XYZ file of C-alpha atoms in Angstrom:
321
model
C -78.080 -169.905 8.504
C -81.183 -172.006 9.134
C -80.488 -175.486 10.470
C -81.362 -178.224 7.968
C -84.439 -180.186 9.144
C -83.772 -183.746 10.234
C -86.871 -184.930 8.358
C -88.788 -183.366 5.472
C -91.881 -184.644 3.686
C -92.376 -182.805 0.415
C -95.806 -183.213 -1.181
C -95.778 -186.995 -0.704
C -98.365 -188.909 -2.708
C -98.977 -192.663 -2.764
C -101.512 -194.505 -4.904
C -102.388 -198.189 -4.779
C -104.241 -198.674 -8.034
C -107.242 -196.363 -7.886
C -106.859 -195.820 -4.131
C -105.179 -192.600 -3.005
C -103.585 -193.562 0.319
C -101.474 -190.419 0.867
C -102.430 -187.155 -0.797
C -99.845 -184.355 -0.773
C -98.388 -184.667 2.734
C -95.722 -182.080 3.646
C -94.062 -181.300 6.970
C -90.635 -180.800 8.549
C -89.089 -182.040 11.795
C -86.309 -180.034 13.422
C -83.193 -181.810 14.645
C -83.434 -183.187 18.170
C -87.238 -182.927 18.384
C -90.217 -185.301 18.307
C -93.035 -185.234 15.757
C -96.197 -187.184 16.536
C -98.065 -188.434 13.458
C -101.695 -189.024 14.442
C -104.791 -190.140 12.599
C -107.449 -192.869 12.429
C -106.402 -196.314 11.288
C -106.367 -196.210 7.515
C -105.480 -192.509 7.464
C -102.119 -193.074 5.747
C -99.698 -192.805 8.692
C -97.854 -196.072 8.118
C -97.776 -195.552 4.345
C -96.184 -192.145 4.928
C -93.539 -193.682 7.195
C -92.848 -196.445 4.657
C -92.184 -193.863 1.952
C -89.914 -191.838 4.232
C -87.894 -194.925 5.203
C -87.436 -196.165 1.590
C -89.677 -199.222 2.094
C -92.052 -198.055 -0.646
C -91.523 -195.600 -3.493
C -93.695 -192.453 -3.538
C -96.033 -192.100 -6.508
C -94.975 -188.461 -6.545
C -93.259 -186.016 -4.231
C -90.296 -186.966 -2.098
C -88.820 -186.839 1.392
C -85.430 -186.116 2.943
C -83.969 -187.785 5.999
C -80.831 -186.279 7.544
C -80.578 -184.193 4.367
C -80.683 -187.156 1.965
C -83.400 -187.709 -0.635
C -85.368 -190.961 -0.354
C -85.689 -191.213 -4.133
C -82.157 -190.401 -5.279
C -80.100 -191.350 -2.183
C -81.921 -194.276 -0.530
C -78.711 -195.949 0.691
C -77.626 -192.783 2.503
C -81.107 -192.418 3.995
C -80.953 -195.969 5.384
C -77.490 -195.344 6.867
C -78.789 -192.350 8.791
C -82.035 -193.695 10.208
C -83.455 -196.425 12.367
C -86.935 -197.932 12.153
C -89.054 -199.723 14.725
C -92.227 -201.079 13.175
C -95.573 -202.009 14.679
C -94.388 -205.547 15.436
C -91.064 -206.480 16.993
C -88.723 -207.831 14.300
C -86.108 -209.516 16.505
C -85.381 -213.231 16.072
C -87.211 -215.150 18.804
C -84.886 -218.158 18.593
C -81.798 -216.073 19.381
C -80.930 -214.456 22.692
C -81.057 -210.712 23.134
C -77.269 -210.505 22.940
C -77.157 -212.667 19.800
C -79.746 -210.436 18.104
C -77.620 -207.379 18.731
C -74.458 -209.097 17.465
C -76.225 -210.377 14.353
C -77.548 -206.943 13.357
C -74.227 -205.327 14.243
C -72.510 -207.756 11.900
C -74.901 -206.836 9.106
C -73.905 -203.194 9.617
C -70.252 -204.223 9.293
C -69.353 -203.330 12.897
C -66.270 -205.175 14.163
C -66.600 -207.911 16.812
C -64.819 -205.948 19.520
C -66.920 -202.842 18.916
C -70.200 -204.746 18.698
C -69.434 -206.491 22.004
C -68.883 -203.133 23.704
C -71.847 -201.533 21.974
C -74.067 -204.533 22.753
C -73.228 -204.338 26.459
C -74.030 -200.601 26.454
C -77.384 -201.109 24.725
C -78.398 -204.008 26.969
C -77.626 -201.853 30.001
C -79.354 -198.788 28.572
C -82.557 -200.672 27.832
C -82.510 -202.719 31.044
C -82.177 -206.099 29.327
C -78.920 -207.237 30.971
C -80.528 -209.902 33.177
C -82.288 -211.442 30.161
C -79.484 -210.901 27.638
C -78.612 -214.600 27.322
C -82.158 -215.930 27.278
C -84.025 -216.704 24.017
C -86.205 -213.772 22.996
C -89.263 -216.043 22.884
C -89.173 -215.983 26.698
C -89.314 -212.157 26.840
C -92.359 -210.152 27.852
C -93.907 -207.791 25.305
C -92.226 -204.803 26.914
C -88.805 -206.464 26.857
C -89.187 -207.366 23.175
C -90.043 -203.776 22.294
C -87.037 -202.497 24.236
C -84.774 -204.995 22.460
C -86.302 -204.035 19.104
C -85.532 -200.398 19.850
C -82.015 -201.269 21.008
C -81.363 -203.150 17.750
C -82.542 -200.131 15.726
C -79.928 -197.981 17.494
C -76.902 -200.181 16.843
C -75.600 -197.877 14.114
C -76.382 -194.776 16.251
C -78.686 -193.179 13.632
C -79.476 -189.483 14.073
C -83.104 -190.080 13.011
C -85.464 -192.735 14.355
C -88.903 -193.665 12.990
C -91.232 -195.389 15.451
C -94.457 -196.836 14.049
C -96.791 -197.342 17.029
C -93.897 -198.396 19.299
C -95.965 -199.104 22.426
C -99.002 -200.860 20.942
C -99.916 -203.843 23.105
C -97.737 -202.844 26.057
C -99.086 -202.576 29.588
C -99.087 -199.080 31.158
C -95.890 -199.707 33.152
C -93.948 -200.939 30.096
C -95.274 -198.024 28.056
C -94.131 -195.531 30.700
C -90.691 -197.179 30.866
C -90.305 -196.936 27.097
C -91.309 -193.261 27.182
C -88.418 -192.607 29.555
C -86.034 -194.345 27.159
C -87.308 -192.222 24.266
C -86.938 -189.014 26.277
C -83.328 -190.008 26.923
C -82.704 -190.510 23.202
C -84.091 -187.071 22.379
C -82.033 -185.490 25.167
C -79.007 -187.035 23.475
C -79.874 -185.375 20.154
C -81.859 -188.067 18.325
C -84.779 -186.902 16.180
C -87.954 -188.985 16.478
C -90.981 -189.384 14.267
C -93.604 -191.554 15.906
C -97.038 -192.722 14.907
C -99.246 -193.737 17.782
C -102.776 -194.779 18.709
C -102.312 -193.322 22.177
C -103.048 -189.609 22.346
C -101.527 -189.494 25.809
C -98.299 -190.729 24.245
C -98.236 -187.862 21.757
C -99.066 -185.436 24.561
C -96.193 -186.811 26.644
C -93.519 -187.000 23.947
C -94.260 -184.830 20.914
C -92.979 -181.294 20.395
C -95.249 -181.008 17.341
C -98.150 -183.030 16.017
C -99.432 -183.654 12.492
C -102.957 -185.068 12.203
C -103.708 -187.043 9.038
C -107.128 -188.194 7.867
C -107.881 -189.886 4.534
C -104.327 -189.281 3.381
C -104.303 -185.530 3.986
C -103.011 -183.319 6.771
C -106.009 -181.773 8.537
C -104.198 -180.113 11.464
C -100.677 -179.328 12.568
C -99.134 -177.640 15.618
C -97.924 -178.138 19.165
C -100.129 -180.176 21.520
C -101.224 -176.944 23.240
C -102.059 -175.222 19.942
C -104.194 -178.161 18.841
C -106.002 -178.299 22.175
C -106.857 -174.633 21.820
C -108.428 -175.398 18.433
C -110.829 -177.775 20.184
C -112.207 -174.951 22.351
C -111.551 -172.885 25.431
C -110.719 -174.235 28.842
C -113.645 -174.972 31.155
C -113.984 -173.818 34.745
C -115.267 -176.700 36.870
C -116.600 -176.060 40.390
C -117.828 -178.743 42.785
C -119.740 -177.225 45.702
C -119.771 -178.933 49.087
C -123.552 -178.585 49.562
C -126.216 -179.055 46.891
C -128.193 -176.199 48.431
C -125.530 -173.782 47.141
C -125.819 -174.802 43.486
C -128.177 -171.969 42.606
C -126.066 -169.267 44.229
C -122.882 -170.682 42.701
C -124.517 -170.740 39.282
C -125.326 -167.051 39.532
C -121.699 -166.282 40.412
C -120.309 -168.264 37.450
C -122.811 -166.575 35.125
C -121.211 -163.234 35.986
C -118.295 -164.224 33.736
C -120.699 -164.042 30.785
C -120.493 -167.762 30.032
C -123.293 -170.330 29.907
C -123.246 -172.525 33.005
C -123.973 -176.260 32.958
C -125.175 -177.697 36.276
C -124.870 -181.378 37.232
C -127.024 -181.608 40.349
C -126.101 -185.199 41.144
C -122.371 -184.410 41.154
C -122.913 -180.941 42.725
C -120.799 -179.671 39.823
C -120.955 -176.557 37.665
C -119.091 -176.096 34.384
C -118.599 -172.952 32.311
C -116.266 -171.860 29.528
C -113.378 -169.849 30.976
C -110.725 -167.464 29.765
C -107.856 -169.093 31.622
C -106.548 -168.456 35.091
C -108.102 -164.967 35.309
C -111.635 -166.389 35.421
C -110.562 -169.070 37.895
C -109.155 -166.427 40.258
C -112.208 -164.170 39.972
C -114.724 -166.953 40.578
C -112.735 -168.343 43.511
C -112.804 -164.882 45.087
C -116.559 -164.507 44.570
C -117.229 -167.911 46.099
C -115.121 -167.045 49.118
C -116.871 -163.669 49.555
C -120.282 -165.370 49.503
C -119.009 -168.118 51.841
C -119.911 -170.889 49.437
C -117.885 -173.951 50.356
C -116.371 -175.972 47.506
C -114.849 -179.433 47.351
C -112.912 -178.597 44.216
C -112.330 -175.826 41.683
C -110.091 -175.895 38.647
C -109.576 -175.475 34.924
C -110.160 -178.381 32.561
C -108.461 -177.931 29.200
C -109.483 -179.891 26.095
C -107.518 -183.115 25.719
C -105.962 -184.400 22.518
C -108.869 -186.823 22.409
C -111.199 -183.807 22.213
C -109.015 -182.498 19.367
C -109.259 -185.846 17.614
C -113.042 -185.844 17.976
C -113.415 -182.312 16.638
C -111.148 -182.983 13.651
C -112.098 -186.513 12.600
C -115.620 -186.935 13.964
C -114.803 -189.765 16.366
C -112.607 -190.459 19.354
C -109.253 -192.157 19.096
C -110.441 -195.317 20.852
C -112.848 -195.896 17.941
C -109.860 -196.408 15.602
C -109.798 -200.164 15.887
C -113.029 -200.315 13.898
C -111.234 -198.994 10.819
C -108.924 -200.611 8.304
C -105.188 -199.952 8.489
C -103.268 -198.359 5.661
């Protein structure tokens, strides 16, 4: 029998008056995997997450979380999921430990159990030393870790993360990635929206790209990169005098060769490692010294550009949805 998906979007549609924010979005997320939901600001990512987490009712279509329908079984959906939004929602006047106890109480967890669980979460998210300090004194990274810890109090099998690392410094972002990898290793299913393509590349098993409320691409990070074009063979010769001879060698692959004289660099489309090996052999036979040779594959940013017409770091110019 086929394992029931942890998350299913089924032809989700959301209208705000005359505006169509989400237009027929459908996808599935297997248990214990990570789906990255990408798209420009205003593409409908957050609206999609809000429908899937029962925060807004779909205009049409539906979704299932842990097998439960968001329209007909919203209470069961909420019991089986956690949500970390774009902004930390912890109480800044309380300490980290008090935040965990407060949310645990709302879930109906007994005092003894919430004490034990709170200690485990504080340790897991490296907040022990700051556990009894008011949250207003926390750094941005610590607040996000506490926010994530709070969302895991009821040990949900499914976790929605809406741009979880926005505003964090690179070190805090990397630390949070490690925490998320640990959750997935333990069986948690993640759906994350993110502005950082590197984040999707690092964490996601599959990616769905949304633009203007519709899915425009879907696949693994590698599959999407392949859609953006072939890998490129990049050769940097040691001596500018060898650029002409090196260009002739690269042209033997049948590809057009771009020469950057200032950087002593040649670039040509390549058919993977086979072309790299052949060209390296030719260069060695002709005794052409190189500083570097390698394959450069399209990045997710290249994918984003080819699909949406602009790079991901242009997103801030758009309006969120």
